[in-house]
PDB file of C-alpha atoms in Angstrom:
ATOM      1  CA  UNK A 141     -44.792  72.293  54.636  1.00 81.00           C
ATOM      2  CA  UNK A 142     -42.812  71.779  51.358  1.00 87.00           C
ATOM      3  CA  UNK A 143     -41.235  75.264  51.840  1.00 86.00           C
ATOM      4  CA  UNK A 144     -40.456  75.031  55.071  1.00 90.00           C
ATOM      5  CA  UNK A 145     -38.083  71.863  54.174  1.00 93.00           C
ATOM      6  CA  UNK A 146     -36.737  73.436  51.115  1.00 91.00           C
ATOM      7  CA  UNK A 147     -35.414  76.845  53.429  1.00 91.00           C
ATOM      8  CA  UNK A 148     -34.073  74.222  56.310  1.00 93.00           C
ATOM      9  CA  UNK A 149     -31.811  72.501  53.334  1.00 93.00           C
ATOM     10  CA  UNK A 150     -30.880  76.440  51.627  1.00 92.00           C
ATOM     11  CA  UNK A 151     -29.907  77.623  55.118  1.00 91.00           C
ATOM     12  CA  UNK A 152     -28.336  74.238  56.096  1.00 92.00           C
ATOM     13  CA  UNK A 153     -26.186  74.519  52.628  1.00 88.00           C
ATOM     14  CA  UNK A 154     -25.715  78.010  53.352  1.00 89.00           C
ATOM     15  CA  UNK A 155     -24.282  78.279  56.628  1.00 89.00           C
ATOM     16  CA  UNK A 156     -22.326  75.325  55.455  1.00 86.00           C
ATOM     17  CA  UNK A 157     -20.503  77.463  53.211  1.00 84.00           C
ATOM     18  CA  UNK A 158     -20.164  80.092  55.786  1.00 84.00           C
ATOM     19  CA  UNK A 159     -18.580  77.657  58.296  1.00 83.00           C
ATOM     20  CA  UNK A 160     -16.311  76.817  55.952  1.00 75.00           C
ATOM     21  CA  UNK A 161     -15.253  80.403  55.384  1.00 69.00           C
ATOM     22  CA  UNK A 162     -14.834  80.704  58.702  1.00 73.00           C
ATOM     23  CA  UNK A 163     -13.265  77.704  59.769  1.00 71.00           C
ATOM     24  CA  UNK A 164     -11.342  77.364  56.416  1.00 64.00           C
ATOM     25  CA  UNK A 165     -11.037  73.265  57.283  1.00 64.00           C
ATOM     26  CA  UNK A 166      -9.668  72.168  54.140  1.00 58.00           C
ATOM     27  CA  UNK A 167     -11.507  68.940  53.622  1.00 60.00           C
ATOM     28  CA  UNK A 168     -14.862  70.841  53.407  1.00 60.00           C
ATOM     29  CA  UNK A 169     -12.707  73.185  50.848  1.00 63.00           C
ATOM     30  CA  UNK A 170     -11.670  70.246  49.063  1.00 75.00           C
ATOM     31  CA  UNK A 171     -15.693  68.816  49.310  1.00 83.00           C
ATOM     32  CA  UNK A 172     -16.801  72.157  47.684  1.00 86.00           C
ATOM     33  CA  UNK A 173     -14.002  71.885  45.053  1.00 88.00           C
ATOM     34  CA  UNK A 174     -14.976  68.316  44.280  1.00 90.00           C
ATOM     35  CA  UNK A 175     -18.865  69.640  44.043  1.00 90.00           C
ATOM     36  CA  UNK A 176     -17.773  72.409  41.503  1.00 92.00           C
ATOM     37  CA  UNK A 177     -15.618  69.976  39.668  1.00 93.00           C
ATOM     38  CA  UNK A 178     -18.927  67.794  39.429  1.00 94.00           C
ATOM     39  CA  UNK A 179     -21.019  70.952  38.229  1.00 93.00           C
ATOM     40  CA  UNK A 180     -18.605  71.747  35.598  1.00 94.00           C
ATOM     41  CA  UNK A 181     -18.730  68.204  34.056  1.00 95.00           C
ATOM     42  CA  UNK A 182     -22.105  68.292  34.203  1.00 95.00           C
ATOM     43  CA  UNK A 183     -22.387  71.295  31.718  1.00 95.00           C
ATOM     44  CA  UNK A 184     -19.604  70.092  29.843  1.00 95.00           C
ATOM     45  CA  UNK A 185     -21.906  66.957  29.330  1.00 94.00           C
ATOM     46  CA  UNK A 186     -24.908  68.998  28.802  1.00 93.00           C
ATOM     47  CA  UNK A 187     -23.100  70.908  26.239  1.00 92.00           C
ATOM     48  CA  UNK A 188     -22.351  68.187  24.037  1.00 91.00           C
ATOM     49  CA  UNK A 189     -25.545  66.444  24.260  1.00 89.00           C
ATOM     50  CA  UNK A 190     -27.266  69.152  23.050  1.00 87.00           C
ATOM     51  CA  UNK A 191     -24.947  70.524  20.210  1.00 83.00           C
ATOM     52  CA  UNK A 192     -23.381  67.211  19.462  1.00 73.00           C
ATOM     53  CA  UNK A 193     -26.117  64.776  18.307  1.00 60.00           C
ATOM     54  CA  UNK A 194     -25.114  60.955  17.237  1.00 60.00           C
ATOM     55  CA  UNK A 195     -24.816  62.113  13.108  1.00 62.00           C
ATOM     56  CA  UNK A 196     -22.895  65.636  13.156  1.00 61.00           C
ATOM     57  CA  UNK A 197     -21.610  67.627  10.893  1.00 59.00           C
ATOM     58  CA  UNK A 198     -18.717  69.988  11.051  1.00 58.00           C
ATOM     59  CA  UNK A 199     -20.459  72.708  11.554  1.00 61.00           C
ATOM     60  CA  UNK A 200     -22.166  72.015  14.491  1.00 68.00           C
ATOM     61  CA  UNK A 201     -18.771  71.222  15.729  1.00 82.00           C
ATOM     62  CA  UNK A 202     -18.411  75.134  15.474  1.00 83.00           C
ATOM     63  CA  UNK A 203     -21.606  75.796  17.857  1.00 86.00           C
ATOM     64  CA  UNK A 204     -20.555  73.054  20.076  1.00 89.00           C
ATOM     65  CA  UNK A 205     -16.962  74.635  20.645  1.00 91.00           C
ATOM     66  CA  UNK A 206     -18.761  78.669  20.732  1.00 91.00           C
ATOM     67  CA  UNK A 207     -20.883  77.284  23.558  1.00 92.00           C
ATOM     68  CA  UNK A 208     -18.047  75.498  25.387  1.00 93.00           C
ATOM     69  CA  UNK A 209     -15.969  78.317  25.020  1.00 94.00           C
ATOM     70  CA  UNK A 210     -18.286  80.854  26.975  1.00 93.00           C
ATOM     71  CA  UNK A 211     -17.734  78.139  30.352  1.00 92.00           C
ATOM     72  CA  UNK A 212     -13.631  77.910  28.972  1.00 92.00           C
ATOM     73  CA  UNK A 213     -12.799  81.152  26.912  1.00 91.00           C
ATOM     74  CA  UNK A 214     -10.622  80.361  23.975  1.00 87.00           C
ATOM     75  CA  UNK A 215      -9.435  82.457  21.016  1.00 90.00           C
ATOM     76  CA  UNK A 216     -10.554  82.397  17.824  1.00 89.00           C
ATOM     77  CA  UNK A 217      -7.428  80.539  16.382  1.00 91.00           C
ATOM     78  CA  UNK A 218      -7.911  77.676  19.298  1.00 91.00           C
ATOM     79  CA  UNK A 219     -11.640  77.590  18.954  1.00 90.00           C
ATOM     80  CA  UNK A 220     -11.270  76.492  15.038  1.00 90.00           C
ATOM     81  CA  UNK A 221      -8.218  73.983  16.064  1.00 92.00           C
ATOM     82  CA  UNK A 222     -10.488  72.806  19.034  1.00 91.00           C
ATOM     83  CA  UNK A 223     -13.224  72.090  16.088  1.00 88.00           C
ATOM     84  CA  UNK A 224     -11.198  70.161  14.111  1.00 88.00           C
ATOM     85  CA  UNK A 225      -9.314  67.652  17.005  1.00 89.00           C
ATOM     86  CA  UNK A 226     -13.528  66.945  18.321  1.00 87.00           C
ATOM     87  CA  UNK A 227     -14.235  66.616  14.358  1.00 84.00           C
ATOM     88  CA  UNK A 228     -11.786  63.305  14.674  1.00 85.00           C
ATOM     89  CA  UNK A 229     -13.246  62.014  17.710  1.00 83.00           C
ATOM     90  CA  UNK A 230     -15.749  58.599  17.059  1.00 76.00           C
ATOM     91  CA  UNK A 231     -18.548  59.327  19.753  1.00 84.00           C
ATOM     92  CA  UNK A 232     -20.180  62.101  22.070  1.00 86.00           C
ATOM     93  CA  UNK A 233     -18.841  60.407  24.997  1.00 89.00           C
ATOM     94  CA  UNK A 234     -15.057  60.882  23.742  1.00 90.00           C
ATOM     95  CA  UNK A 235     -16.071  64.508  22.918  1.00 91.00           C
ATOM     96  CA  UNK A 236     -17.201  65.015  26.325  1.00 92.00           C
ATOM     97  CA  UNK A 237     -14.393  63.705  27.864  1.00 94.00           C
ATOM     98  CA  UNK A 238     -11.910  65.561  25.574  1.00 93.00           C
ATOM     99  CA  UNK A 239     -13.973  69.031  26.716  1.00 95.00           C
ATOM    100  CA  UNK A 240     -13.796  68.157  30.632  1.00 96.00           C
ATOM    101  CA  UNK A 241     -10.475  67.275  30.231  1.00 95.00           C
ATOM    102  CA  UNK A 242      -9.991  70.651  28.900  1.00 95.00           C
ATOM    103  CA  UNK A 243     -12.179  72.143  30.987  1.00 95.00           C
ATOM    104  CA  UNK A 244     -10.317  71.035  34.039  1.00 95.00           C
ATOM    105  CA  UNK A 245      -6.975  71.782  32.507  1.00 95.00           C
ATOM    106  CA  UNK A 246      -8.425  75.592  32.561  1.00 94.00           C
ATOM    107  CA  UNK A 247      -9.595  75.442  36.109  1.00 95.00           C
ATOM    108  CA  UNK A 248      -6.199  74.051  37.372  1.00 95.00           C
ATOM    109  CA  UNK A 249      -4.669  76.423  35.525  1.00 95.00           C
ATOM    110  CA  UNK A 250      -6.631  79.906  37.104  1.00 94.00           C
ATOM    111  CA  UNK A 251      -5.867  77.814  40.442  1.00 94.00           C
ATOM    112  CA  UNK A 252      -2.065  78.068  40.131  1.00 96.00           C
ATOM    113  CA  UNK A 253      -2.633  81.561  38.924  1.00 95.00           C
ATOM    114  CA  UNK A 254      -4.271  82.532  41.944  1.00 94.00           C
ATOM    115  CA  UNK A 255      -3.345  80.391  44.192  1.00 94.00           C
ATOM    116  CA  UNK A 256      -5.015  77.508  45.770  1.00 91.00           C
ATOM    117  CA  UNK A 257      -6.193  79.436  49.251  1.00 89.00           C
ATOM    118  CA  UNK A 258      -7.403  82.465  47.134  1.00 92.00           C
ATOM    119  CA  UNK A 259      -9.456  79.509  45.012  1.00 91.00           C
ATOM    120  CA  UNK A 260     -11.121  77.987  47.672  1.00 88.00           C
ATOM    121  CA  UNK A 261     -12.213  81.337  48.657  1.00 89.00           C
ATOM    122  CA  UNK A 262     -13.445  82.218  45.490  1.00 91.00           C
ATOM    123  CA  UNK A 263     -15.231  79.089  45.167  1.00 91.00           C
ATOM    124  CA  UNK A 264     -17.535  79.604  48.653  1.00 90.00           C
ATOM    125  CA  UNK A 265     -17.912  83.317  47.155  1.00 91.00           C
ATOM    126  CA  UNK A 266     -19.250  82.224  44.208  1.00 92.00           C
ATOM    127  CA  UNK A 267     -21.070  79.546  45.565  1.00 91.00           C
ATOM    128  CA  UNK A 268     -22.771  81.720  48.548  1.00 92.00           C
ATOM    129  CA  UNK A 269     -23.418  83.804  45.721  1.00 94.00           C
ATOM    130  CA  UNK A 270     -25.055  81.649  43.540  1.00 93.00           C
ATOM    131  CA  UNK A 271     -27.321  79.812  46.143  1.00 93.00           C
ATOM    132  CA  UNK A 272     -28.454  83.396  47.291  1.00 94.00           C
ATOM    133  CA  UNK A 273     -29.743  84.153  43.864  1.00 95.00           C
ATOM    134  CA  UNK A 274     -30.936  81.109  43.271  1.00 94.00           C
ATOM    135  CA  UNK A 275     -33.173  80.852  46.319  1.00 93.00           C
ATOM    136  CA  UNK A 276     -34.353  84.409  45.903  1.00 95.00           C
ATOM    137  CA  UNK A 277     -35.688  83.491  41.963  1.00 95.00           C
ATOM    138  CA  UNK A 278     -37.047  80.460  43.573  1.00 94.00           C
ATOM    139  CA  UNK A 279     -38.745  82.441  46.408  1.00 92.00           C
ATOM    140  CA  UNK A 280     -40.405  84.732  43.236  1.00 92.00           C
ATOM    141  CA  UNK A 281     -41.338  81.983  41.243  1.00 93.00           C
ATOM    142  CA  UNK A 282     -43.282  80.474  43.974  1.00 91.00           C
ATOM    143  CA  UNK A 283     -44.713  83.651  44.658  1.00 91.00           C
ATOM    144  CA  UNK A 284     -45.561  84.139  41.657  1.00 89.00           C
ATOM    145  CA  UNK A 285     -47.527  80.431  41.281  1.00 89.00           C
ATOM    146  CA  UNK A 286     -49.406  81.384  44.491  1.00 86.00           C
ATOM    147  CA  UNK A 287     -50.489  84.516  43.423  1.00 85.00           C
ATOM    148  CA  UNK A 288     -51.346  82.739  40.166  1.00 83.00           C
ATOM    149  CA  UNK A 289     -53.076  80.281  42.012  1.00 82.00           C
ATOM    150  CA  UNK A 290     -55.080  82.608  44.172  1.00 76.00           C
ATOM    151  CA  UNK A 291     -56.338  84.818  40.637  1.00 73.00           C
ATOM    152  CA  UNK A 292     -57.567  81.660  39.897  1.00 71.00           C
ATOM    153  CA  UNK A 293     -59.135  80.382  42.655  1.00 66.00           C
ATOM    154  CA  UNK A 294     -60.982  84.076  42.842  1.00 61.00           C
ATOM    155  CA  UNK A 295     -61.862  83.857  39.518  1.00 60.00           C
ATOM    156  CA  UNK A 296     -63.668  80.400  40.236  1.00 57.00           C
ATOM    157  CA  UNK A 297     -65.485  82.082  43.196  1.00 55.00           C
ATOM    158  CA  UNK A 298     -66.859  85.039  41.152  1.00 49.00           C
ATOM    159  CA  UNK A 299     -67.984  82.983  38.212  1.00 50.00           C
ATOM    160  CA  UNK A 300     -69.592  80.514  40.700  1.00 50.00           C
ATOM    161  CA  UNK A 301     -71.861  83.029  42.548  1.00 51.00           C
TER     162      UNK A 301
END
């Protein structure tokens, strides 16, 4: 049953995550950090390739740094001076790299605010967090198709008879 494998791989993820809360083993910390680092260039990339297409102008330079800015917050000031230094750039892979770049800058940055301990902790929260929600929308959606599915399937019956 499809299901059945998808909640064996959420709980197996999930009580990952707990473990490492509990064990707080450093290399699974360090796993976890690596796997957020991954998710955040990700967006970064997904970010440009949807407000940076191959002939741009400078305005869409200004949508491409709003959107960036709400995973990185920057100022008003910085978000114009951002515009202009990814106006200079040749191609949407240099743009992307300038923006992770940036993006990890900010990360390190809240790390050494809080401290690398109180990081990794607020990584697995956030994490446990979002695979929680996550599974619950999934669990409604699929709900949702069976009940669609059954409607259906009754409404078949009815005009069959």
């Amino acid at each position: 049953d499809v299901m059945n494998k998808q909640r064996e791989i959420m709980y197996k993820r999930r009580r990952r995550l707990l473990e490492q809360a509990e064990t707080g083993k450093t290399t699974e910390a360090s796993d976890l950090h690596n796997e957020i680092a991954g998710y955040i260039s990700d967006e970064v990339a997904s970010i440009v390739s949807i407000h940076a297409p191959q002939q741009y102008a400078d305005s869409e330079f200004g949508e491409l740094v709003r959107e960036f800015s709400k995973l990185v917050p920057f100022d008003t000031a910085s978000q114009q001076q951002l515009s202009k230094q990814l106006s200079q750039k040749g191609t949407t892979e240099e743009i992307s790299e300038e923006l992770t770049k940036l993006a990890d800058r900010a990360y390190k940055t809240r790390e050494k605010q809080f401290g690398v301990q109180q990081m990794r902790f607020l990584e697995r929260v956030i994490s446990l967090t979002t695979l929680d929600e996550r599974w619950m929308e999934h669990l409604d959606a699929m709900e949702g198709l069976r009940d669609g599915i059954w409607l259906r399937g009754d409404k078949q019956t009815v005009l069959s008879e």
